[in-house]
mmCIF file of C-alpha atoms in Angstrom:
data_model
loop_
_atom_site.group_PDB
_atom_site.id
_atom_site.type_symbol
_atom_site.label_atom_id
_atom_site.label_comp_id
_atom_site.label_asym_id
_atom_site.label_seq_id
_atom_site.Cartn_x
_atom_site.Cartn_y
_atom_site.Cartn_z
ATOM 1 C CA UNK A 1 4.988 -10.188 11.016
ATOM 2 C CA UNK A 2 6.399 -9.975 7.492
ATOM 3 C CA UNK A 3 9.754 -8.746 8.830
ATOM 4 C CA UNK A 4 9.757 -11.516 11.428
ATOM 5 C CA UNK A 5 9.247 -14.189 8.773
ATOM 6 C CA UNK A 6 11.310 -12.746 5.911
ATOM 7 C CA UNK A 7 14.177 -11.057 7.764
ATOM 8 C CA UNK A 8 14.759 -11.650 11.474
ATOM 9 C CA UNK A 9 13.221 -11.265 14.925
ATOM 10 C CA UNK A 10 15.625 -8.340 15.501
ATOM 11 C CA UNK A 11 14.308 -6.493 12.416
ATOM 12 C CA UNK A 12 10.754 -6.968 13.696
ATOM 13 C CA UNK A 13 11.655 -5.819 17.221
ATOM 14 C CA UNK A 14 13.470 -2.704 15.990
ATOM 15 C CA UNK A 15 10.547 -1.786 13.705
ATOM 16 C CA UNK A 16 8.066 -2.264 16.548
ATOM 17 C CA UNK A 17 10.119 -0.043 18.863
ATOM 18 C CA UNK A 18 10.585 2.464 16.007
ATOM 19 C CA UNK A 19 14.370 2.082 16.049
ATOM 20 C CA UNK A 20 14.462 0.866 12.443
ATOM 21 C CA UNK A 21 12.859 2.165 9.275
ATOM 22 C CA UNK A 22 13.807 0.902 5.848
ATOM 23 C CA UNK A 23 15.061 3.606 3.514
ATOM 24 C CA UNK A 24 12.426 4.864 1.110
ATOM 25 C CA UNK A 25 13.104 4.012 -2.521
ATOM 26 C CA UNK A 26 11.859 5.781 -5.634
ATOM 27 C CA UNK A 27 9.543 2.812 -6.311
ATOM 28 C CA UNK A 28 8.089 3.050 -2.799
ATOM 29 C CA UNK A 29 7.532 6.787 -3.208
ATOM 30 C CA UNK A 30 5.888 6.288 -6.607
ATOM 31 C CA UNK A 31 3.557 3.709 -5.062
ATOM 32 C CA UNK A 32 2.725 6.012 -2.161
ATOM 33 C CA UNK A 33 1.844 8.846 -4.558
ATOM 34 C CA UNK A 34 -0.248 6.565 -6.765
ATOM 35 C CA UNK A 35 -2.065 5.233 -3.671
ATOM 36 C CA UNK A 36 -2.882 8.754 -2.515
ATOM 37 C CA UNK A 37 -4.140 9.829 -5.941
ATOM 38 C CA UNK A 38 -6.198 6.694 -6.526
ATOM 39 C CA UNK A 39 -7.718 6.406 -3.052
ATOM 40 C CA UNK A 40 -7.998 10.128 -2.307
ATOM 41 C CA UNK A 41 -6.325 9.516 1.061
ATOM 42 C CA UNK A 42 -2.842 9.135 2.417
ATOM 43 C CA UNK A 43 0.165 11.416 2.332
ATOM 44 C CA UNK A 44 -0.211 14.864 0.810
ATOM 45 C CA UNK A 45 1.396 15.427 -2.590
ATOM 46 C CA UNK A 46 2.964 18.824 -3.166
ATOM 47 C CA UNK A 47 3.623 20.111 -6.686
ATOM 48 C CA UNK A 48 6.926 21.964 -7.071
ATOM 49 C CA UNK A 49 7.225 24.363 -9.990
ATOM 50 C CA UNK A 50 10.780 23.503 -11.038
ATOM 51 C CA UNK A 51 11.926 21.755 -14.224
ATOM 52 C CA UNK A 52 14.155 19.427 -12.158
ATOM 53 C CA UNK A 53 15.969 19.237 -8.799
ATOM 54 C CA UNK A 54 19.329 20.548 -10.060
ATOM 55 C CA UNK A 55 19.137 24.015 -8.471
ATOM 56 C CA UNK A 56 19.680 24.775 -4.785
ATOM 57 C CA UNK A 57 16.205 26.354 -4.603
ATOM 58 C CA UNK A 58 14.575 23.188 -5.976
ATOM 59 C CA UNK A 59 16.561 20.966 -3.602
ATOM 60 C CA UNK A 60 15.629 23.177 -0.628
ATOM 61 C CA UNK A 61 11.930 23.108 -1.580
ATOM 62 C CA UNK A 62 12.036 19.318 -1.930
ATOM 63 C CA UNK A 63 13.728 18.953 1.469
ATOM 64 C CA UNK A 64 11.109 21.207 3.079
ATOM 65 C CA UNK A 65 8.258 19.115 1.652
ATOM 66 C CA UNK A 66 9.833 15.902 2.997
ATOM 67 C CA UNK A 67 10.368 17.568 6.411
ATOM 68 C CA UNK A 68 6.588 18.094 6.619
ATOM 69 C CA UNK A 69 5.965 14.403 5.873
ATOM 70 C CA UNK A 70 4.621 15.155 2.389
ATOM 71 C CA UNK A 71 5.740 13.956 -1.035
ATOM 72 C CA UNK A 72 7.061 16.327 -3.713
ATOM 73 C CA UNK A 73 6.389 15.976 -7.424
ATOM 74 C CA UNK A 74 7.708 18.193 -10.178
ATOM 75 C CA UNK A 75 5.030 20.147 -12.067
ATOM 76 C CA UNK A 76 6.540 18.877 -15.313
ATOM 77 C CA UNK A 77 5.811 15.272 -14.291
ATOM 78 C CA UNK A 78 2.527 15.631 -12.421
ATOM 79 C CA UNK A 79 0.060 15.621 -15.333
ATOM 80 C CA UNK A 80 1.556 12.474 -16.882
ATOM 81 C CA UNK A 81 1.641 10.763 -13.493
ATOM 82 C CA UNK A 82 -2.030 11.618 -12.846
ATOM 83 C CA UNK A 83 -2.969 10.392 -16.327
ATOM 84 C CA UNK A 84 -1.232 7.072 -15.620
ATOM 85 C CA UNK A 85 -3.097 6.733 -12.306
ATOM 86 C CA UNK A 86 -6.403 7.474 -14.055
ATOM 87 C CA UNK A 87 -5.660 4.777 -16.662
ATOM 88 C CA UNK A 88 -5.038 2.261 -13.856
ATOM 89 C CA UNK A 89 -8.279 3.359 -12.166
ATOM 90 C CA UNK A 90 -10.213 2.866 -15.415
ATOM 91 C CA UNK A 91 -8.764 -0.632 -15.909
ATOM 92 C CA UNK A 92 -9.555 -1.545 -12.300
ATOM 93 C CA UNK A 93 -13.130 -0.353 -12.839
ATOM 94 C CA UNK A 94 -13.440 -2.464 -16.012
ATOM 95 C CA UNK A 95 -12.497 -5.488 -13.886
ATOM 96 C CA UNK A 96 -15.171 -4.589 -11.305
ATOM 97 C CA UNK A 97 -12.870 -3.096 -8.659
ATOM 98 C CA UNK A 98 -14.343 0.201 -7.481
ATOM 99 C CA UNK A 99 -13.208 2.296 -4.545
ATOM 100 C CA UNK A 100 -16.683 2.898 -3.163
ATOM 101 C CA UNK A 101 -16.037 1.853 0.414
ATOM 102 C CA UNK A 102 -13.555 3.084 3.021
ATOM 103 C CA UNK A 103 -9.961 3.877 2.008
ATOM 104 C CA UNK A 104 -6.966 3.691 4.370
ATOM 105 C CA UNK A 105 -9.115 2.073 7.054
ATOM 106 C CA UNK A 106 -7.105 1.789 10.265
ATOM 107 C CA UNK A 107 -7.715 -1.423 12.196
ATOM 108 C CA UNK A 108 -6.564 -2.793 15.529
ATOM 109 C CA UNK A 109 -7.390 -6.208 16.898
ATOM 110 C CA UNK A 110 -6.047 -8.998 19.106
ATOM 111 C CA UNK A 111 -4.691 -12.371 18.048
ATOM 112 C CA UNK A 112 -4.150 -15.197 20.510
ATOM 113 C CA UNK A 113 -0.892 -17.135 20.448
ATOM 114 C CA UNK A 114 -0.770 -20.932 20.755
ATOM 115 C CA UNK A 115 0.134 -20.531 24.445
ATOM 116 C CA UNK A 116 -2.928 -18.334 25.094
ATOM 117 C CA UNK A 117 -1.304 -14.901 25.141
ATOM 118 C CA UNK A 118 -3.216 -12.027 23.515
ATOM 119 C CA UNK A 119 -1.163 -9.918 21.123
ATOM 120 C CA UNK A 120 -2.343 -6.508 19.932
ATOM 121 C CA UNK A 121 -2.099 -6.059 16.162
ATOM 122 C CA UNK A 122 -2.698 -3.064 13.935
ATOM 123 C CA UNK A 123 -2.747 -2.230 10.265
ATOM 124 C CA UNK A 124 -4.346 -0.135 7.542
ATOM 125 C CA UNK A 125 -6.541 -1.655 4.862
ATOM 126 C CA UNK A 126 -6.018 0.097 1.530
ATOM 127 C CA UNK A 127 -9.724 -0.239 0.826
ATOM 128 C CA UNK A 128 -12.623 -2.037 2.531
ATOM 129 C CA UNK A 129 -15.818 -2.701 0.564
ATOM 130 C CA UNK A 130 -18.187 -3.843 3.299
ATOM 131 C CA UNK A 131 -21.176 -4.670 1.043
ATOM 132 C CA UNK A 132 -18.930 -6.888 -1.115
ATOM 133 C CA UNK A 133 -17.050 -8.203 1.960
ATOM 134 C CA UNK A 134 -13.810 -7.462 0.103
ATOM 135 C CA UNK A 135 -10.460 -6.038 1.150
ATOM 136 C CA UNK A 136 -8.571 -4.461 -1.758
ATOM 137 C CA UNK A 137 -4.810 -3.996 -1.476
ATOM 138 C CA UNK A 138 -2.993 -1.974 -4.131
ATOM 139 C CA UNK A 139 0.520 -2.884 -5.233
ATOM 140 C CA UNK A 140 2.171 -0.608 -7.782
ATOM 141 C CA UNK A 141 4.793 -2.683 -9.538
ATOM 142 C CA UNK A 142 7.053 -2.557 -12.588
ATOM 143 C CA UNK A 143 5.556 -5.802 -13.901
ATOM 144 C CA UNK A 144 2.035 -7.122 -13.343
ATOM 145 C CA UNK A 145 2.892 -10.409 -15.073
ATOM 146 C CA UNK A 146 1.496 -13.362 -13.124
ATOM 147 C CA UNK A 147 4.966 -14.776 -12.369
ATOM 148 C CA UNK A 148 6.195 -11.400 -11.109
ATOM 149 C CA UNK A 149 3.090 -11.141 -8.905
ATOM 150 C CA UNK A 150 3.800 -14.573 -7.403
ATOM 151 C CA UNK A 151 7.387 -13.562 -6.589
ATOM 152 C CA UNK A 152 6.179 -10.285 -5.078
ATOM 153 C CA UNK A 153 3.669 -12.070 -2.854
ATOM 154 C CA UNK A 154 6.328 -14.477 -1.600
ATOM 155 C CA UNK A 155 9.083 -11.882 -1.096
ATOM 156 C CA UNK A 156 6.948 -9.127 0.444
ATOM 157 C CA UNK A 157 4.610 -11.329 2.485
ATOM 158 C CA UNK A 158 1.331 -10.802 0.661
ATOM 159 C CA UNK A 159 0.094 -14.126 2.040
ATOM 160 C CA UNK A 160 0.825 -12.982 5.603
ATOM 161 C CA UNK A 161 -0.856 -9.632 4.962
ATOM 162 C CA UNK A 162 -3.942 -11.340 3.540
ATOM 163 C CA UNK A 163 -4.220 -13.669 6.534
ATOM 164 C CA UNK A 164 -3.703 -10.855 9.053
ATOM 165 C CA UNK A 165 -6.147 -8.404 7.493
ATOM 166 C CA UNK A 166 -8.790 -11.052 6.909
ATOM 167 C CA UNK A 167 -8.467 -12.045 10.565
ATOM 168 C CA UNK A 168 -8.702 -8.377 11.588
ATOM 169 C CA UNK A 169 -11.983 -7.859 9.751
ATOM 170 C CA UNK A 170 -13.355 -11.154 11.107
ATOM 171 C CA UNK A 171 -12.518 -10.050 14.654
ATOM 172 C CA UNK A 172 -14.251 -6.700 14.092
ATOM 173 C CA UNK A 173 -17.185 -8.217 12.129
ATOM 174 C CA UNK A 174 -17.549 -11.806 13.435
ATOM 175 C CA UNK A 175 -20.726 -12.227 11.357
ATOM 176 C CA UNK A 176 -18.491 -12.132 8.236
ATOM 177 C CA UNK A 177 -16.183 -14.956 9.342
ATOM 178 C CA UNK A 178 -15.298 -17.168 6.392
ATOM 179 C CA UNK A 179 -16.976 -14.805 3.898
ATOM 180 C CA UNK A 180 -14.251 -12.187 3.323
ATOM 181 C CA UNK A 181 -12.242 -11.921 0.121
ATOM 182 C CA UNK A 182 -8.775 -10.350 0.108
ATOM 183 C CA UNK A 183 -7.577 -9.188 -3.312
ATOM 184 C CA UNK A 184 -4.090 -7.971 -4.165
ATOM 185 C CA UNK A 185 -4.321 -5.601 -7.132
ATOM 186 C CA UNK A 186 -0.992 -5.484 -8.957
ATOM 187 C CA UNK A 187 -0.899 -2.336 -11.096
ATOM 188 C CA UNK A 188 1.617 -1.079 -13.653
ATOM 189 C CA UNK A 189 1.654 2.709 -13.823
ATOM 190 C CA UNK A 190 3.568 2.771 -17.102
ATOM 191 C CA UNK A 191 0.999 0.703 -19.016
ATOM 192 C CA UNK A 192 -2.118 0.677 -16.854
ATOM 193 C CA UNK A 193 -2.031 -3.141 -16.742
ATOM 194 C CA UNK A 194 -3.757 -4.715 -13.740
ATOM 195 C CA UNK A 195 -3.495 -8.254 -12.381
ATOM 196 C CA UNK A 196 -5.919 -9.073 -9.557
ATOM 197 C CA UNK A 197 -4.813 -11.894 -7.248
ATOM 198 C CA UNK A 198 -7.541 -13.015 -4.807
#
């Protein structure tokens, strides 16, 4: 849906038919690793004992890890990265955001178009806190300043994601209709700063 609105119907069609995948960027990979460490779920992170990726052996090991669908991290960078994730986790906890529910919760549901056609939808909630009726969605960003968060929501379709995932949970738990909160948690790894945007 986000591709359909922000790019083109062709982008959306090619993604749906798995003929198009956007190239992974370093920022995307950093976010994926931070997600996995913070939530305890997601792609496997593999530590490579090389000082850098300059040697052929290091490049081959990195390529092998990617081929398995995992994410490599250099041993020299892992401890600092984990410390940064822990600082974010602590700041989230201070704001009352705990990961005490279900992480990476896969959902599928049907939406009905204005002409009555049922459309199957699917997604993965970063974290679902059923007792609090709250969906938490992590965004690891360079800047958690309020203005940067607004731009991110607009450009990457956070409003569409919130509407879709709220609808998904309401379809699965109709008794919660109108009582679900969706919160985007913008997190800076470098500083540990967190900006929650309900």
